[in-house]
């Protein structure tokens, strides 16, 4: 008699599939980074950079694009696992694409992925500390043109906007982890 699949079996299979996809993506990213580190023009690296930039632009123009958000997060997480393969001056295009993401306008999940990468970069190599600390420090305040953090009315009780509290808490947490 054939046993039917239980809910637990499907979940295990889905987890295994997700893990296999994450591993394949990590391997692809690592191979692209290594190919670029050899000094030759690398189509894999160039495609990786183009994909990062494309996903970033999609999310800037359409913040609710769940597929683009998922893909960008997956790429950043894969890069985070390969942080030891990153070399300053060689992989600047990838780092610039990610470190220039506006932490005030992206989703909480994208912000968390970027900040995890920043922490891993700081921990992995002192050469990345200046750029990473710049990202962390410059993002403590909202970008110019954002709504003011203080109320316009005199005497009104002040409280920080929820977005400011969220972004700043994530930034302080990333700074603490990096230190």
PDB file of C-alpha atoms in Angstrom:
ATOM      1  CA  UNK A   1       0.000   0.000   0.000  1.00  0.00           C
ATOM      2  CA  UNK A   2       1.400   3.396  -1.022  1.00  0.00           C
ATOM      3  CA  UNK A   3       1.763   5.935   1.751  1.00  0.00           C
ATOM      4  CA  UNK A   4       0.489   9.441   1.035  1.00  0.00           C
ATOM      5  CA  UNK A   5       2.752  12.397   1.601  1.00  0.00           C
ATOM      6  CA  UNK A   6       2.264  14.118   4.871  1.00  0.00           C
ATOM      7  CA  UNK A   7       2.509  17.844   5.377  1.00  0.00           C
ATOM      8  CA  UNK A   8       5.886  17.360   7.100  1.00  0.00           C
ATOM      9  CA  UNK A   9       7.322  15.515   4.081  1.00  0.00           C
ATOM     10  CA  UNK A  10       6.433  18.364   1.741  1.00  0.00           C
ATOM     11  CA  UNK A  11       7.979  20.884   4.090  1.00  0.00           C
ATOM     12  CA  UNK A  12      11.203  18.868   4.324  1.00  0.00           C
ATOM     13  CA  UNK A  13      11.342  18.573   0.544  1.00  0.00           C
ATOM     14  CA  UNK A  14      10.723  22.292   0.131  1.00  0.00           C
ATOM     15  CA  UNK A  15      13.427  23.102   2.687  1.00  0.00           C
ATOM     16  CA  UNK A  16      15.881  20.812   0.916  1.00  0.00           C
ATOM     17  CA  UNK A  17      15.020  22.422  -2.428  1.00  0.00           C
ATOM     18  CA  UNK A  18      15.477  25.912  -0.987  1.00  0.00           C
ATOM     19  CA  UNK A  19      18.810  24.898   0.522  1.00  0.00           C
ATOM     20  CA  UNK A  20      19.962  23.443  -2.804  1.00  0.00           C
ATOM     21  CA  UNK A  21      18.974  26.639  -4.627  1.00  0.00           C
ATOM     22  CA  UNK A  22      20.767  28.783  -2.039  1.00  0.00           C
ATOM     23  CA  UNK A  23      23.881  26.626  -2.362  1.00  0.00           C
ATOM     24  CA  UNK A  24      23.798  26.830  -6.156  1.00  0.00           C
ATOM     25  CA  UNK A  25      23.376  30.601  -6.024  1.00  0.00           C
ATOM     26  CA  UNK A  26      26.232  30.931  -3.529  1.00  0.00           C
ATOM     27  CA  UNK A  27      28.470  28.820  -5.772  1.00  0.00           C
ATOM     28  CA  UNK A  28      27.520  30.924  -8.795  1.00  0.00           C
ATOM     29  CA  UNK A  29      28.320  34.169  -6.939  1.00  0.00           C
ATOM     30  CA  UNK A  30      31.607  32.797  -5.598  1.00  0.00           C
ATOM     31  CA  UNK A  31      32.623  31.637  -9.090  1.00  0.00           C
ATOM     32  CA  UNK A  32      31.798  35.063 -10.544  1.00  0.00           C
ATOM     33  CA  UNK A  33      33.875  36.778  -7.849  1.00  0.00           C
ATOM     34  CA  UNK A  34      36.800  34.413  -8.379  1.00  0.00           C
ATOM     35  CA  UNK A  35      36.658  34.868 -12.146  1.00  0.00           C
ATOM     36  CA  UNK A  36      36.835  38.645 -11.752  1.00  0.00           C
ATOM     37  CA  UNK A  37      39.697  38.333  -9.242  1.00  0.00           C
ATOM     38  CA  UNK A  38      41.837  36.653 -11.909  1.00  0.00           C
ATOM     39  CA  UNK A  39      41.994  40.010 -13.664  1.00  0.00           C
ATOM     40  CA  UNK A  40      40.272  38.929 -16.840  1.00  0.00           C
ATOM     41  CA  UNK A  41      36.980  40.313 -18.039  1.00  0.00           C
ATOM     42  CA  UNK A  42      34.406  37.976 -16.589  1.00  0.00           C
ATOM     43  CA  UNK A  43      30.982  37.638 -18.192  1.00  0.00           C
ATOM     44  CA  UNK A  44      29.710  35.924 -15.028  1.00  0.00           C
ATOM     45  CA  UNK A  45      30.837  38.831 -12.853  1.00  0.00           C
ATOM     46  CA  UNK A  46      29.492  41.427 -15.287  1.00  0.00           C
ATOM     47  CA  UNK A  47      26.146  39.634 -15.403  1.00  0.00           C
ATOM     48  CA  UNK A  48      26.065  39.473 -11.613  1.00  0.00           C
ATOM     49  CA  UNK A  49      26.642  43.230 -11.377  1.00  0.00           C
ATOM     50  CA  UNK A  50      24.012  43.925 -14.059  1.00  0.00           C
ATOM     51  CA  UNK A  51      21.488  41.731 -12.227  1.00  0.00           C
ATOM     52  CA  UNK A  52      22.122  43.545  -8.930  1.00  0.00           C
ATOM     53  CA  UNK A  53      21.728  46.922 -10.602  1.00  0.00           C
ATOM     54  CA  UNK A  54      18.607  45.832 -12.468  1.00  0.00           C
ATOM     55  CA  UNK A  55      16.927  44.496  -9.322  1.00  0.00           C
ATOM     56  CA  UNK A  56      17.872  47.629  -7.425  1.00  0.00           C
ATOM     57  CA  UNK A  57      16.340  49.875 -10.102  1.00  0.00           C
ATOM     58  CA  UNK A  58      13.188  47.735 -10.174  1.00  0.00           C
ATOM     59  CA  UNK A  59      12.747  48.122  -6.434  1.00  0.00           C
ATOM     60  CA  UNK A  60      13.440  51.848  -6.540  1.00  0.00           C
ATOM     61  CA  UNK A  61      10.725  52.345  -9.153  1.00  0.00           C
ATOM     62  CA  UNK A  62       8.347  49.693  -7.799  1.00  0.00           C
ATOM     63  CA  UNK A  63       8.960  49.030  -4.070  1.00  0.00           C
ATOM     64  CA  UNK A  64       6.140  46.483  -3.896  1.00  0.00           C
ATOM     65  CA  UNK A  65       7.700  44.109  -6.457  1.00  0.00           C
ATOM     66  CA  UNK A  66       7.971  41.011  -4.263  1.00  0.00           C
ATOM     67  CA  UNK A  67       9.812  38.938  -6.864  1.00  0.00           C
ATOM     68  CA  UNK A  68      12.512  41.590  -7.353  1.00  0.00           C
ATOM     69  CA  UNK A  69      12.831  42.003  -3.585  1.00  0.00           C
ATOM     70  CA  UNK A  70      13.180  38.246  -3.066  1.00  0.00           C
ATOM     71  CA  UNK A  71      15.794  37.984  -5.823  1.00  0.00           C
ATOM     72  CA  UNK A  72      17.822  40.951  -4.556  1.00  0.00           C
ATOM     73  CA  UNK A  73      17.802  39.587  -1.010  1.00  0.00           C
ATOM     74  CA  UNK A  74      18.879  36.149  -2.265  1.00  0.00           C
ATOM     75  CA  UNK A  75      21.791  37.669  -4.192  1.00  0.00           C
ATOM     76  CA  UNK A  76      22.897  39.781  -1.234  1.00  0.00           C
ATOM     77  CA  UNK A  77      22.680  36.788   1.097  1.00  0.00           C
ATOM     78  CA  UNK A  78      24.691  34.671  -1.346  1.00  0.00           C
ATOM     79  CA  UNK A  79      27.297  37.425  -1.547  1.00  0.00           C
ATOM     80  CA  UNK A  80      27.376  37.626   2.252  1.00  0.00           C
ATOM     81  CA  UNK A  81      28.331  33.946   2.431  1.00  0.00           C
ATOM     82  CA  UNK A  82      31.168  34.628  -0.048  1.00  0.00           C
ATOM     83  CA  UNK A  83      32.465  37.787   1.611  1.00  0.00           C
ATOM     84  CA  UNK A  84      35.962  36.337   2.016  1.00  0.00           C
ATOM     85  CA  UNK A  85      36.270  36.249  -1.784  1.00  0.00           C
ATOM     86  CA  UNK A  86      35.664  39.998  -2.106  1.00  0.00           C
ATOM     87  CA  UNK A  87      38.682  42.132  -2.868  1.00  0.00           C
ATOM     88  CA  UNK A  88      38.804  45.907  -2.590  1.00  0.00           C
ATOM     89  CA  UNK A  89      39.385  47.551  -5.948  1.00  0.00           C
ATOM     90  CA  UNK A  90      38.539  44.391  -7.845  1.00  0.00           C
ATOM     91  CA  UNK A  91      34.912  43.944  -6.812  1.00  0.00           C
ATOM     92  CA  UNK A  92      34.023  47.626  -6.430  1.00  0.00           C
ATOM     93  CA  UNK A  93      31.121  47.408  -8.887  1.00  0.00           C
ATOM     94  CA  UNK A  94      29.320  44.825  -6.740  1.00  0.00           C
ATOM     95  CA  UNK A  95      30.014  46.662  -3.511  1.00  0.00           C
ATOM     96  CA  UNK A  96      28.929  50.013  -4.934  1.00  0.00           C
ATOM     97  CA  UNK A  97      25.688  48.484  -6.231  1.00  0.00           C
ATOM     98  CA  UNK A  98      24.769  47.162  -2.827  1.00  0.00           C
ATOM     99  CA  UNK A  99      26.238  49.738  -0.462  1.00  0.00           C
ATOM    100  CA  UNK A 100      24.504  52.571  -2.316  1.00  0.00           C
ATOM    101  CA  UNK A 101      21.031  51.119  -1.709  1.00  0.00           C
ATOM    102  CA  UNK A 102      19.003  53.710   0.178  1.00  0.00           C
ATOM    103  CA  UNK A 103      18.376  52.149   3.569  1.00  0.00           C
ATOM    104  CA  UNK A 104      15.554  54.622   4.198  1.00  0.00           C
ATOM    105  CA  UNK A 105      13.532  53.730   1.119  1.00  0.00           C
ATOM    106  CA  UNK A 106      14.064  49.974   0.841  1.00  0.00           C
ATOM    107  CA  UNK A 107      12.085  47.293   2.660  1.00  0.00           C
ATOM    108  CA  UNK A 108      13.058  46.082   6.105  1.00  0.00           C
ATOM    109  CA  UNK A 109      14.164  42.726   4.641  1.00  0.00           C
ATOM    110  CA  UNK A 110      16.437  44.328   2.024  1.00  0.00           C
ATOM    111  CA  UNK A 111      17.849  46.661   4.693  1.00  0.00           C
ATOM    112  CA  UNK A 112      18.572  43.675   6.944  1.00  0.00           C
ATOM    113  CA  UNK A 113      20.357  41.842   4.103  1.00  0.00           C
ATOM    114  CA  UNK A 114      22.479  44.899   3.265  1.00  0.00           C
ATOM    115  CA  UNK A 115      23.368  45.461   6.919  1.00  0.00           C
ATOM    116  CA  UNK A 116      24.309  41.795   7.368  1.00  0.00           C
ATOM    117  CA  UNK A 117      26.648  42.144   4.399  1.00  0.00           C
ATOM    118  CA  UNK A 118      28.129  45.329   5.871  1.00  0.00           C
ATOM    119  CA  UNK A 119      28.799  43.600   9.187  1.00  0.00           C
ATOM    120  CA  UNK A 120      30.409  40.618   7.468  1.00  0.00           C
ATOM    121  CA  UNK A 121      32.584  42.936   5.370  1.00  0.00           C
ATOM    122  CA  UNK A 122      33.818  44.787   8.452  1.00  0.00           C
ATOM    123  CA  UNK A 123      34.554  41.548  10.265  1.00  0.00           C
ATOM    124  CA  UNK A 124      36.240  39.885   7.282  1.00  0.00           C
ATOM    125  CA  UNK A 125      38.697  42.583   6.239  1.00  0.00           C
ATOM    126  CA  UNK A 126      39.854  45.895   7.636  1.00  0.00           C
ATOM    127  CA  UNK A 127      40.061  47.302   4.106  1.00  0.00           C
ATOM    128  CA  UNK A 128      36.265  47.527   3.999  1.00  0.00           C
ATOM    129  CA  UNK A 129      35.871  49.340   7.335  1.00  0.00           C
ATOM    130  CA  UNK A 130      35.909  52.922   5.965  1.00  0.00           C
ATOM    131  CA  UNK A 131      33.233  52.302   3.323  1.00  0.00           C
ATOM    132  CA  UNK A 132      31.084  50.216   5.635  1.00  0.00           C
ATOM    133  CA  UNK A 133      31.261  52.693   8.507  1.00  0.00           C
ATOM    134  CA  UNK A 134      30.394  55.467   6.074  1.00  0.00           C
ATOM    135  CA  UNK A 135      27.259  53.560   5.065  1.00  0.00           C
ATOM    136  CA  UNK A 136      26.297  52.995   8.693  1.00  0.00           C
ATOM    137  CA  UNK A 137      26.982  56.522   9.908  1.00  0.00           C
ATOM    138  CA  UNK A 138      25.580  58.430   6.927  1.00  0.00           C
ATOM    139  CA  UNK A 139      22.331  56.464   7.114  1.00  0.00           C
ATOM    140  CA  UNK A 140      21.655  57.344  10.748  1.00  0.00           C
ATOM    141  CA  UNK A 141      19.820  60.453   9.572  1.00  0.00           C
ATOM    142  CA  UNK A 142      17.146  60.398   6.896  1.00  0.00           C
ATOM    143  CA  UNK A 143      18.170  61.555   3.431  1.00  0.00           C
ATOM    144  CA  UNK A 144      17.642  65.209   2.474  1.00  0.00           C
ATOM    145  CA  UNK A 145      14.096  65.942   1.421  1.00  0.00           C
ATOM    146  CA  UNK A 146      12.583  63.416   3.825  1.00  0.00           C
ATOM    147  CA  UNK A 147       9.761  64.546   6.078  1.00  0.00           C
ATOM    148  CA  UNK A 148      11.149  66.275   9.160  1.00  0.00           C
ATOM    149  CA  UNK A 149      11.751  64.216  12.267  1.00  0.00           C
ATOM    150  CA  UNK A 150      10.287  66.941  14.483  1.00  0.00           C
ATOM    151  CA  UNK A 151       6.708  68.222  14.557  1.00  0.00           C
ATOM    152  CA  UNK A 152       6.018  71.713  13.250  1.00  0.00           C
ATOM    153  CA  UNK A 153       3.768  72.638  16.166  1.00  0.00           C
ATOM    154  CA  UNK A 154       5.303  74.252  19.213  1.00  0.00           C
ATOM    155  CA  UNK A 155       4.609  72.479  22.459  1.00  0.00           C
ATOM    156  CA  UNK A 156       3.494  69.259  20.771  1.00  0.00           C
ATOM    157  CA  UNK A 157       4.871  66.059  22.242  1.00  0.00           C
ATOM    158  CA  UNK A 158       7.657  64.798  20.034  1.00  0.00           C
ATOM    159  CA  UNK A 159       8.027  61.215  19.000  1.00  0.00           C
ATOM    160  CA  UNK A 160      10.187  59.806  16.265  1.00  0.00           C
ATOM    161  CA  UNK A 161       8.394  58.514  13.184  1.00  0.00           C
ATOM    162  CA  UNK A 162       8.157  54.704  13.130  1.00  0.00           C
ATOM    163  CA  UNK A 163      10.392  54.460  10.053  1.00  0.00           C
ATOM    164  CA  UNK A 164      13.135  56.472  11.757  1.00  0.00           C
ATOM    165  CA  UNK A 165      12.958  54.269  14.842  1.00  0.00           C
ATOM    166  CA  UNK A 166      13.112  51.109  12.715  1.00  0.00           C
ATOM    167  CA  UNK A 167      15.980  52.206  10.456  1.00  0.00           C
ATOM    168  CA  UNK A 168      18.059  53.658  13.252  1.00  0.00           C
ATOM    169  CA  UNK A 169      17.559  50.583  15.441  1.00  0.00           C
ATOM    170  CA  UNK A 170      18.752  48.316  12.620  1.00  0.00           C
ATOM    171  CA  UNK A 171      21.755  50.585  11.990  1.00  0.00           C
ATOM    172  CA  UNK A 172      22.758  50.689  15.662  1.00  0.00           C
ATOM    173  CA  UNK A 173      22.396  46.920  15.879  1.00  0.00           C
ATOM    174  CA  UNK A 174      24.641  46.507  12.813  1.00  0.00           C
ATOM    175  CA  UNK A 175      27.220  48.875  14.332  1.00  0.00           C
ATOM    176  CA  UNK A 176      27.227  46.891  17.573  1.00  0.00           C
ATOM    177  CA  UNK A 177      27.673  43.611  15.713  1.00  0.00           C
ATOM    178  CA  UNK A 178      30.472  45.068  13.597  1.00  0.00           C
ATOM    179  CA  UNK A 179      32.305  46.445  16.606  1.00  0.00           C
TER     180      UNK A 179
END
